[in-house]
């Protein structure tokens, strides 16, 4: 039975037409078996962000978990702002994203303004979603670098907390300059 003919059709295809149909079928099967091109992590979270617009699609994203009510966070954030301004200038494939642990959207906005954070933030109502929660640790301030494949590059096993200054050193080694 010829699978390429409508049911009940009596017309036969030429050998050349059948060969073309087989090649098209093989190509379709091959395309279905290839892994789909995955959007980068930044592209996946872009709709959840507020604040300064980011041009392009950075390959490396550092998530900064912090909150205004946290004294160690308020002490570290100015250092992070200074570091970011220097690092970002030479690393266009990098972006930092604030993930707030504040108690309200107003507290989050006040913290962003008070600290002068020049990077985007996850919208307050999205900050506790699984997308970001999977990368969080039990303590803040916490910083984790996400690679182009959406996997954490600097996390400890079990997302164990580590000092953000240590993570900055890892980021400097992992993210290529000028890329």
Short mmCIF file of N, CA and C in Angstrom, two decimals:
data_model
loop_
_atom_site.label_atom_id
_atom_site.label_comp_id
_atom_site.label_asym_id
_atom_site.label_seq_id
_atom_site.Cartn_x
_atom_site.Cartn_y
_atom_site.Cartn_z
N UNK A 1 0.85 -1.18 0.00
CA UNK A 1 0.00 0.00 0.00
C UNK A 1 0.89 1.24 0.00
N UNK A 2 0.54 2.22 -0.77
CA UNK A 2 1.30 3.45 -0.88
C UNK A 2 0.78 4.46 0.15
N UNK A 3 1.62 4.77 1.13
CA UNK A 3 1.21 5.68 2.21
C UNK A 3 1.16 7.13 1.76
N UNK A 4 1.72 7.43 0.61
CA UNK A 4 1.76 8.80 0.14
C UNK A 4 0.53 9.20 -0.66
N UNK A 5 -0.33 8.25 -0.97
CA UNK A 5 -1.52 8.55 -1.75
C UNK A 5 -2.72 8.67 -0.82
N UNK A 6 -3.64 9.55 -1.15
CA UNK A 6 -4.86 9.63 -0.35
C UNK A 6 -5.58 8.27 -0.37
N UNK A 7 -6.30 7.97 0.68
CA UNK A 7 -7.03 6.71 0.77
C UNK A 7 -7.94 6.56 -0.44
N UNK A 8 -7.89 5.43 -1.05
CA UNK A 8 -8.74 5.15 -2.20
C UNK A 8 -8.14 5.58 -3.53
N UNK A 9 -7.00 6.26 -3.53
CA UNK A 9 -6.39 6.70 -4.78
C UNK A 9 -5.73 5.52 -5.47
N UNK A 10 -5.83 5.48 -6.78
CA UNK A 10 -5.24 4.38 -7.54
C UNK A 10 -4.02 4.83 -8.33
N UNK A 11 -3.69 6.12 -8.24
CA UNK A 11 -2.58 6.63 -9.02
C UNK A 11 -1.26 6.29 -8.31
N UNK A 12 -0.29 5.80 -9.03
CA UNK A 12 1.01 5.45 -8.47
C UNK A 12 1.98 6.60 -8.71
N UNK A 13 2.91 6.78 -7.75
CA UNK A 13 3.95 7.80 -7.91
C UNK A 13 5.12 7.20 -8.66
N UNK A 14 5.85 8.06 -9.35
CA UNK A 14 7.05 7.62 -10.05
C UNK A 14 8.13 7.29 -9.02
N UNK A 15 9.13 6.49 -9.39
CA UNK A 15 10.22 6.18 -8.46
C UNK A 15 10.93 7.45 -7.96
N UNK A 16 11.09 8.45 -8.83
CA UNK A 16 11.75 9.69 -8.42
C UNK A 16 10.92 10.43 -7.37
N UNK A 17 9.61 10.45 -7.54
CA UNK A 17 8.73 11.10 -6.57
C UNK A 17 8.77 10.36 -5.24
N UNK A 18 8.77 9.03 -5.30
CA UNK A 18 8.83 8.23 -4.06
C UNK A 18 10.15 8.48 -3.34
N UNK A 19 11.26 8.60 -4.08
CA UNK A 19 12.56 8.86 -3.47
C UNK A 19 12.52 10.23 -2.78
N UNK A 20 11.95 11.22 -3.42
CA UNK A 20 11.82 12.56 -2.83
C UNK A 20 10.99 12.50 -1.55
N UNK A 21 9.91 11.76 -1.56
CA UNK A 21 9.05 11.63 -0.38
C UNK A 21 9.81 10.95 0.76
N UNK A 22 10.60 9.91 0.43
CA UNK A 22 11.38 9.23 1.47
C UNK A 22 12.43 10.17 2.07
N UNK A 23 13.08 10.98 1.24
CA UNK A 23 14.07 11.93 1.73
C UNK A 23 13.43 12.98 2.62
N UNK A 24 12.26 13.47 2.23
CA UNK A 24 11.56 14.45 3.05
C UNK A 24 11.15 13.85 4.39
N UNK A 25 10.70 12.62 4.38
CA UNK A 25 10.32 11.94 5.62
C UNK A 25 11.54 11.75 6.51
N UNK A 26 12.66 11.34 5.93
CA UNK A 26 13.89 11.15 6.71
C UNK A 26 14.35 12.48 7.31
N UNK A 27 14.27 13.56 6.55
CA UNK A 27 14.65 14.88 7.06
C UNK A 27 13.74 15.30 8.20
N UNK A 28 12.46 15.04 8.09
CA UNK A 28 11.51 15.40 9.14
C UNK A 28 11.81 14.63 10.42
N UNK A 29 12.10 13.34 10.28
CA UNK A 29 12.43 12.51 11.45
C UNK A 29 13.71 13.02 12.10
N UNK A 30 14.71 13.37 11.30
CA UNK A 30 15.97 13.88 11.82
C UNK A 30 15.75 15.18 12.58
N UNK A 31 14.97 16.07 12.02
CA UNK A 31 14.69 17.35 12.70
C UNK A 31 13.98 17.13 14.03
N UNK A 32 13.08 16.19 14.08
CA UNK A 32 12.36 15.93 15.33
C UNK A 32 13.26 15.32 16.39
N UNK A 33 14.32 14.63 15.96
CA UNK A 33 15.19 13.98 16.93
C UNK A 33 16.30 14.90 17.44
N UNK A 34 16.52 16.06 16.80
CA UNK A 34 17.54 16.99 17.25
C UNK A 34 17.02 17.75 18.47
N UNK A 35 17.92 18.07 19.42
CA UNK A 35 17.47 18.86 20.58
C UNK A 35 17.09 20.26 20.13
N UNK A 36 16.04 20.77 20.71
CA UNK A 36 15.59 22.11 20.36
C UNK A 36 16.60 23.13 20.87
N UNK A 37 16.76 24.20 20.14
CA UNK A 37 17.65 25.25 20.57
C UNK A 37 17.05 25.87 21.83
N UNK A 38 17.83 25.95 22.87
CA UNK A 38 17.36 26.46 24.15
C UNK A 38 17.67 27.94 24.25
N UNK A 39 16.68 28.70 24.66
CA UNK A 39 16.92 30.11 24.91
C UNK A 39 17.84 30.21 26.12
N UNK A 40 18.63 31.26 26.17
CA UNK A 40 19.49 31.47 27.32
C UNK A 40 18.67 31.78 28.56
N UNK A 41 19.29 31.62 29.72
CA UNK A 41 18.60 31.86 30.98
C UNK A 41 18.05 33.28 31.04
N UNK A 42 18.84 34.26 30.58
CA UNK A 42 18.37 35.64 30.63
C UNK A 42 17.10 35.81 29.81
N UNK A 43 17.06 35.20 28.63
CA UNK A 43 15.86 35.30 27.79
C UNK A 43 14.64 34.68 28.48
N UNK A 44 14.88 33.63 29.27
CA UNK A 44 13.79 32.96 29.98
C UNK A 44 13.22 33.82 31.10
N UNK A 45 14.05 34.67 31.71
CA UNK A 45 13.59 35.47 32.84
C UNK A 45 13.27 36.91 32.48
N UNK A 46 13.59 37.33 31.28
CA UNK A 46 13.46 38.73 30.87
C UNK A 46 12.07 39.31 31.18
N UNK A 47 11.02 38.56 30.95
CA UNK A 47 9.66 39.05 31.19
C UNK A 47 9.38 39.29 32.67
N UNK A 48 10.18 38.70 33.56
CA UNK A 48 9.97 38.85 35.01
C UNK A 48 10.75 40.03 35.60
N UNK A 49 11.48 40.76 34.76
CA UNK A 49 12.38 41.80 35.26
C UNK A 49 11.76 43.19 35.21
N UNK A 50 12.21 44.04 36.14
CA UNK A 50 11.86 45.45 36.17
C UNK A 50 13.16 46.24 36.26
N UNK A 51 13.05 47.54 36.10
CA UNK A 51 14.24 48.37 36.25
C UNK A 51 14.93 48.62 34.93
N UNK A 52 16.23 48.92 34.99
CA UNK A 52 16.96 49.29 33.77
C UNK A 52 16.84 48.22 32.68
N UNK A 53 16.58 48.68 31.47
CA UNK A 53 16.50 47.76 30.33
C UNK A 53 17.89 47.23 30.01
N UNK A 54 17.94 46.00 29.57
CA UNK A 54 19.20 45.36 29.20
C UNK A 54 19.18 45.14 27.70
N UNK A 55 20.21 45.63 27.03
CA UNK A 55 20.30 45.40 25.59
C UNK A 55 20.98 44.06 25.35
N UNK A 56 20.52 43.37 24.33
CA UNK A 56 21.11 42.07 24.02
C UNK A 56 20.58 40.99 24.93
N UNK A 57 21.32 39.91 24.94
CA UNK A 57 20.93 38.74 25.71
C UNK A 57 22.16 38.16 26.41
N UNK A 58 22.51 38.68 27.59
CA UNK A 58 23.72 38.23 28.27
C UNK A 58 23.74 36.71 28.49
N UNK A 59 24.90 36.11 28.29
CA UNK A 59 25.04 34.66 28.46
C UNK A 59 25.17 34.27 29.93
N UNK A 60 25.72 35.16 30.74
CA UNK A 60 25.95 34.88 32.15
C UNK A 60 25.11 35.82 33.00
N UNK A 61 24.40 35.26 33.97
CA UNK A 61 23.53 36.05 34.83
C UNK A 61 23.86 35.69 36.28
N UNK A 62 24.18 36.72 37.07
CA UNK A 62 24.38 36.52 38.50
C UNK A 62 23.10 36.96 39.21
N UNK A 63 22.54 36.07 40.01
CA UNK A 63 21.36 36.40 40.80
C UNK A 63 21.84 36.85 42.18
N UNK A 64 21.38 38.03 42.59
CA UNK A 64 21.75 38.58 43.89
C UNK A 64 20.54 38.57 44.80
N UNK A 65 20.54 37.65 45.75
CA UNK A 65 19.47 37.52 46.73
C UNK A 65 19.83 38.41 47.93
N UNK A 66 18.96 39.36 48.22
CA UNK A 66 19.26 40.34 49.26
C UNK A 66 17.96 40.98 49.73
N UNK A 67 18.03 41.75 50.82
CA UNK A 67 16.85 42.45 51.33
C UNK A 67 17.29 43.65 52.16
N UNK A 68 16.47 44.67 52.16
CA UNK A 68 16.77 45.88 52.90
C UNK A 68 16.84 45.64 54.40
N UNK A 69 16.02 44.76 54.93
CA UNK A 69 15.97 44.51 56.37
C UNK A 69 17.21 43.78 56.89
N UNK A 70 18.08 43.32 56.00
CA UNK A 70 19.25 42.51 56.34
C UNK A 70 20.50 43.40 56.45
N UNK A 71 21.02 43.63 57.66
CA UNK A 71 22.22 44.49 57.80
C UNK A 71 23.43 44.01 56.98
N UNK A 72 23.76 42.71 56.95
CA UNK A 72 24.89 42.31 56.11
C UNK A 72 24.67 42.61 54.62
N UNK A 73 23.41 42.54 54.18
CA UNK A 73 23.09 42.86 52.79
C UNK A 73 23.34 44.34 52.53
N UNK A 74 22.85 45.18 53.42
CA UNK A 74 23.03 46.63 53.25
C UNK A 74 24.51 47.01 53.30
N UNK A 75 25.31 46.24 54.03
CA UNK A 75 26.76 46.51 54.07
C UNK A 75 27.44 46.04 52.78
N UNK A 76 27.00 44.94 52.20
CA UNK A 76 27.64 44.40 51.01
C UNK A 76 27.19 45.08 49.72
N UNK A 77 25.95 45.48 49.62
CA UNK A 77 25.40 46.01 48.36
C UNK A 77 26.20 47.18 47.80
N UNK A 78 26.63 48.18 48.59
CA UNK A 78 27.44 49.26 47.99
C UNK A 78 28.75 48.74 47.36
N UNK A 79 29.34 47.73 47.96
CA UNK A 79 30.55 47.12 47.38
C UNK A 79 30.22 46.43 46.06
N UNK A 80 29.05 45.79 46.02
CA UNK A 80 28.62 45.11 44.80
C UNK A 80 28.33 46.12 43.69
N UNK A 81 27.72 47.26 44.03
CA UNK A 81 27.45 48.31 43.04
C UNK A 81 28.77 48.78 42.42
N UNK A 82 29.75 49.04 43.25
CA UNK A 82 31.06 49.50 42.77
C UNK A 82 31.71 48.43 41.89
N UNK A 83 31.70 47.18 42.34
CA UNK A 83 32.28 46.08 41.56
C UNK A 83 31.58 45.94 40.22
N UNK A 84 30.26 45.98 40.23
CA UNK A 84 29.45 45.81 39.01
C UNK A 84 29.80 46.86 37.96
N UNK A 85 29.91 48.09 38.36
CA UNK A 85 30.19 49.16 37.40
C UNK A 85 31.50 48.92 36.66
N UNK A 86 32.50 48.45 37.35
CA UNK A 86 33.78 48.15 36.71
C UNK A 86 33.73 46.89 35.87
N UNK A 87 33.12 45.85 36.41
CA UNK A 87 33.10 44.55 35.74
C UNK A 87 32.22 44.58 34.49
N UNK A 88 31.06 45.16 34.59
CA UNK A 88 30.09 45.20 33.48
C UNK A 88 30.67 45.93 32.27
N UNK A 89 31.48 46.95 32.52
CA UNK A 89 32.07 47.74 31.43
C UNK A 89 32.94 46.89 30.51
N UNK A 90 33.54 45.84 31.03
CA UNK A 90 34.43 45.00 30.22
C UNK A 90 33.87 43.60 29.97
N UNK A 91 32.65 43.35 30.43
CA UNK A 91 32.04 42.02 30.30
C UNK A 91 30.59 42.16 29.81
N UNK A 92 30.40 42.46 28.52
CA UNK A 92 29.05 42.68 28.00
C UNK A 92 28.14 41.45 28.03
N UNK A 93 28.70 40.26 28.13
CA UNK A 93 27.88 39.04 28.19
C UNK A 93 27.50 38.67 29.62
N UNK A 94 27.56 39.64 30.52
CA UNK A 94 27.24 39.43 31.93
C UNK A 94 26.15 40.40 32.36
N UNK A 95 25.25 39.91 33.21
CA UNK A 95 24.28 40.81 33.84
C UNK A 95 24.01 40.33 35.26
N UNK A 96 23.78 41.28 36.13
CA UNK A 96 23.43 41.02 37.52
C UNK A 96 21.94 41.29 37.67
N UNK A 97 21.25 40.46 38.43
CA UNK A 97 19.81 40.62 38.63
C UNK A 97 19.51 40.49 40.12
N UNK A 98 18.82 41.48 40.65
CA UNK A 98 18.43 41.50 42.07
C UNK A 98 17.18 40.66 42.28
N UNK A 99 17.24 39.76 43.28
CA UNK A 99 16.08 38.96 43.68
C UNK A 99 15.80 39.34 45.13
N UNK A 100 14.72 40.06 45.34
CA UNK A 100 14.42 40.64 46.64
C UNK A 100 13.82 39.64 47.63
N UNK A 101 14.27 39.75 48.86
CA UNK A 101 13.67 39.04 49.98
C UNK A 101 12.94 40.00 50.89
N UNK A 102 12.64 41.19 50.36
CA UNK A 102 11.96 42.20 51.17
C UNK A 102 10.52 41.79 51.45
N UNK A 103 9.94 42.45 52.44
CA UNK A 103 8.58 42.10 52.88
C UNK A 103 7.49 42.74 52.04
N UNK A 104 7.85 43.74 51.24
CA UNK A 104 6.85 44.40 50.39
C UNK A 104 7.54 44.96 49.15
N UNK A 105 6.73 45.22 48.13
CA UNK A 105 7.25 45.81 46.90
C UNK A 105 7.81 47.21 47.19
N UNK A 106 7.18 47.94 48.09
CA UNK A 106 7.65 49.28 48.45
C UNK A 106 9.02 49.20 49.11
N UNK A 107 9.21 48.23 50.02
CA UNK A 107 10.52 48.05 50.66
C UNK A 107 11.58 47.72 49.61
N UNK A 108 11.22 46.87 48.66
CA UNK A 108 12.14 46.50 47.58
C UNK A 108 12.54 47.74 46.78
N UNK A 109 11.57 48.53 46.36
CA UNK A 109 11.85 49.72 45.56
C UNK A 109 12.71 50.72 46.33
N UNK A 110 12.43 50.90 47.61
CA UNK A 110 13.23 51.80 48.44
C UNK A 110 14.68 51.33 48.53
N UNK A 111 14.86 50.03 48.70
CA UNK A 111 16.21 49.45 48.78
C UNK A 111 16.97 49.67 47.48
N UNK A 112 16.32 49.44 46.35
CA UNK A 112 16.96 49.63 45.04
C UNK A 112 17.43 51.07 44.89
N UNK A 113 16.56 52.03 45.24
CA UNK A 113 16.91 53.45 45.11
C UNK A 113 17.99 53.85 46.10
N UNK A 114 17.81 53.45 47.36
CA UNK A 114 18.76 53.82 48.41
C UNK A 114 20.16 53.28 48.11
N UNK A 115 20.25 52.06 47.60
CA UNK A 115 21.55 51.45 47.32
C UNK A 115 22.11 51.85 45.96
N UNK A 116 21.27 52.44 45.11
CA UNK A 116 21.72 52.84 43.78
C UNK A 116 22.03 51.64 42.88
N UNK A 117 21.21 50.59 42.99
CA UNK A 117 21.43 49.39 42.17
C UNK A 117 21.21 49.73 40.69
N UNK A 118 22.26 49.58 39.86
CA UNK A 118 22.12 49.92 38.44
C UNK A 118 21.70 48.77 37.54
N UNK A 119 21.33 47.65 38.14
CA UNK A 119 20.96 46.46 37.38
C UNK A 119 19.47 46.18 37.52
N UNK A 120 18.93 45.31 36.66
CA UNK A 120 17.50 44.98 36.76
C UNK A 120 17.20 44.14 38.00
N UNK A 121 15.92 44.10 38.33
CA UNK A 121 15.45 43.31 39.47
C UNK A 121 14.29 42.43 39.01
N UNK A 122 14.14 41.31 39.69
CA UNK A 122 12.98 40.45 39.45
C UNK A 122 11.77 41.16 40.08
N UNK A 123 10.68 41.22 39.37
CA UNK A 123 9.46 41.82 39.90
C UNK A 123 9.14 41.19 41.25
N UNK A 124 8.67 42.00 42.20
CA UNK A 124 8.45 41.53 43.56
C UNK A 124 7.57 40.28 43.61
N UNK A 125 6.51 40.25 42.81
CA UNK A 125 5.59 39.11 42.84
C UNK A 125 6.16 37.86 42.15
N UNK A 126 7.32 37.96 41.52
CA UNK A 126 7.94 36.80 40.85
C UNK A 126 9.17 36.28 41.61
N UNK A 127 9.64 37.05 42.57
CA UNK A 127 10.90 36.73 43.25
C UNK A 127 10.89 35.40 43.99
N UNK A 128 9.73 34.95 44.42
CA UNK A 128 9.66 33.69 45.17
C UNK A 128 9.21 32.51 44.30
N UNK A 129 9.25 32.70 43.00
CA UNK A 129 8.84 31.62 42.09
C UNK A 129 9.92 30.54 42.04
N UNK A 130 9.57 29.37 41.55
CA UNK A 130 10.50 28.26 41.43
C UNK A 130 11.68 28.60 40.53
N UNK A 131 11.44 29.43 39.52
CA UNK A 131 12.51 29.83 38.60
C UNK A 131 13.70 30.38 39.37
N UNK A 132 13.44 31.21 40.37
CA UNK A 132 14.52 31.82 41.14
C UNK A 132 14.80 31.05 42.43
N UNK A 133 13.77 30.48 43.02
CA UNK A 133 13.93 29.74 44.26
C UNK A 133 14.89 28.56 44.15
N UNK A 134 14.96 27.95 42.98
CA UNK A 134 15.86 26.81 42.80
C UNK A 134 17.32 27.20 42.97
N UNK A 135 17.63 28.50 42.86
CA UNK A 135 19.01 28.95 42.98
C UNK A 135 19.31 29.62 44.32
N UNK A 136 18.31 29.77 45.18
CA UNK A 136 18.50 30.49 46.44
C UNK A 136 19.19 29.61 47.49
N UNK A 137 19.74 30.28 48.50
CA UNK A 137 20.38 29.59 49.63
C UNK A 137 19.61 29.93 50.90
N UNK A 138 20.03 29.35 52.00
CA UNK A 138 19.34 29.59 53.27
C UNK A 138 19.72 30.92 53.92
N UNK A 139 20.70 31.60 53.40
CA UNK A 139 21.12 32.88 53.98
C UNK A 139 21.29 33.94 52.91
N UNK A 140 21.25 35.20 53.35
CA UNK A 140 21.51 36.31 52.44
C UNK A 140 22.50 37.25 53.13
N UNK A 141 23.26 38.03 52.39
CA UNK A 141 23.26 38.16 50.95
C UNK A 141 23.83 36.90 50.29
N UNK A 142 23.26 36.58 49.15
CA UNK A 142 23.70 35.39 48.41
C UNK A 142 23.79 35.73 46.94
N UNK A 143 24.85 35.28 46.33
CA UNK A 143 25.12 35.55 44.93
C UNK A 143 25.43 34.24 44.24
N UNK A 144 24.83 34.02 43.07
CA UNK A 144 25.09 32.79 42.32
C UNK A 144 25.13 33.13 40.83
N UNK A 145 26.12 32.57 40.13
CA UNK A 145 26.26 32.80 38.70
C UNK A 145 25.58 31.67 37.93
N UNK A 146 24.74 32.05 36.97
CA UNK A 146 24.04 31.10 36.11
C UNK A 146 24.68 31.17 34.72
N UNK A 147 25.00 30.01 34.18
CA UNK A 147 25.64 29.95 32.87
C UNK A 147 24.65 29.95 31.73
N UNK A 148 25.17 29.94 30.50
CA UNK A 148 24.32 29.99 29.32
C UNK A 148 23.30 28.84 29.23
N UNK A 149 23.63 27.71 29.87
CA UNK A 149 22.72 26.55 29.83
C UNK A 149 21.70 26.56 30.96
N UNK A 150 21.68 27.63 31.77
CA UNK A 150 20.71 27.72 32.86
C UNK A 150 21.12 26.99 34.12
N UNK A 151 22.37 26.57 34.20
CA UNK A 151 22.85 25.85 35.39
C UNK A 151 23.72 26.77 36.24
N UNK A 152 23.63 26.58 37.54
CA UNK A 152 24.43 27.38 38.47
C UNK A 152 25.90 26.98 38.34
N UNK A 153 26.76 27.98 38.15
CA UNK A 153 28.19 27.71 37.98
C UNK A 153 28.98 27.91 39.26
N UNK A 154 28.43 28.65 40.21
CA UNK A 154 29.18 28.95 41.43
C UNK A 154 28.54 28.39 42.69
N UNK A 155 27.45 27.68 42.58
CA UNK A 155 26.74 27.19 43.76
C UNK A 155 27.50 26.04 44.43
N UNK A 156 27.37 25.98 45.72
CA UNK A 156 27.89 24.87 46.51
C UNK A 156 26.86 23.74 46.46
N UNK A 157 27.26 22.51 46.76
CA UNK A 157 26.26 21.43 46.81
C UNK A 157 25.10 21.80 47.75
N UNK A 158 23.89 21.57 47.27
CA UNK A 158 22.70 21.89 48.06
C UNK A 158 22.45 23.38 48.19
N UNK A 159 23.07 24.19 47.32
CA UNK A 159 22.97 25.65 47.39
C UNK A 159 23.37 26.19 48.77
N UNK A 160 24.34 25.54 49.38
CA UNK A 160 24.83 26.00 50.68
C UNK A 160 25.33 27.44 50.55
N UNK A 161 25.01 28.27 51.55
CA UNK A 161 25.41 29.67 51.51
C UNK A 161 26.93 29.79 51.46
N UNK A 162 27.38 30.78 50.73
CA UNK A 162 28.81 31.12 50.70
C UNK A 162 28.93 32.63 50.64
N UNK A 163 30.01 33.18 51.15
CA UNK A 163 30.16 34.63 51.15
C UNK A 163 30.14 35.19 49.73
N UNK A 164 29.38 36.26 49.50
CA UNK A 164 29.29 36.80 48.14
C UNK A 164 30.64 37.29 47.60
N UNK A 165 31.56 37.71 48.49
CA UNK A 165 32.88 38.13 48.03
C UNK A 165 33.60 36.97 47.34
N UNK A 166 33.43 35.76 47.85
CA UNK A 166 34.03 34.57 47.23
C UNK A 166 33.42 34.34 45.85
N UNK A 167 32.12 34.55 45.73
CA UNK A 167 31.44 34.33 44.46
C UNK A 167 31.92 35.35 43.43
N UNK A 168 32.16 36.59 43.85
CA UNK A 168 32.67 37.60 42.92
C UNK A 168 34.01 37.15 42.33
N UNK A 169 34.86 36.57 43.15
CA UNK A 169 36.15 36.06 42.65
C UNK A 169 35.94 34.94 41.63
N UNK A 170 34.96 34.08 41.88
CA UNK A 170 34.66 32.99 40.93
C UNK A 170 34.12 33.57 39.63
N UNK A 171 33.24 34.56 39.74
CA UNK A 171 32.67 35.18 38.54
C UNK A 171 33.78 35.78 37.68
N UNK A 172 34.72 36.45 38.32
CA UNK A 172 35.83 37.07 37.59
C UNK A 172 36.65 36.03 36.81
N UNK A 173 36.72 34.82 37.33
CA UNK A 173 37.46 33.74 36.64
C UNK A 173 36.63 33.07 35.55
N UNK A 174 35.32 32.99 35.74
CA UNK A 174 34.45 32.22 34.83
C UNK A 174 33.90 33.00 33.64
N UNK A 175 33.66 34.28 33.81
CA UNK A 175 33.04 35.07 32.74
C UNK A 175 34.13 35.71 31.90
N UNK A 176 34.17 35.36 30.61
CA UNK A 176 35.20 35.91 29.74
C UNK A 176 34.99 37.41 29.46
N UNK A 177 36.07 38.15 29.46
CA UNK A 177 36.00 39.59 29.17
C UNK A 177 35.76 39.82 27.68
N UNK A 178 35.05 40.90 27.39
CA UNK A 178 34.86 41.33 26.02
C UNK A 178 34.08 40.40 25.14
N UNK A 179 33.45 39.39 25.72
CA UNK A 179 32.71 38.41 24.89
C UNK A 179 31.37 38.94 24.48
#
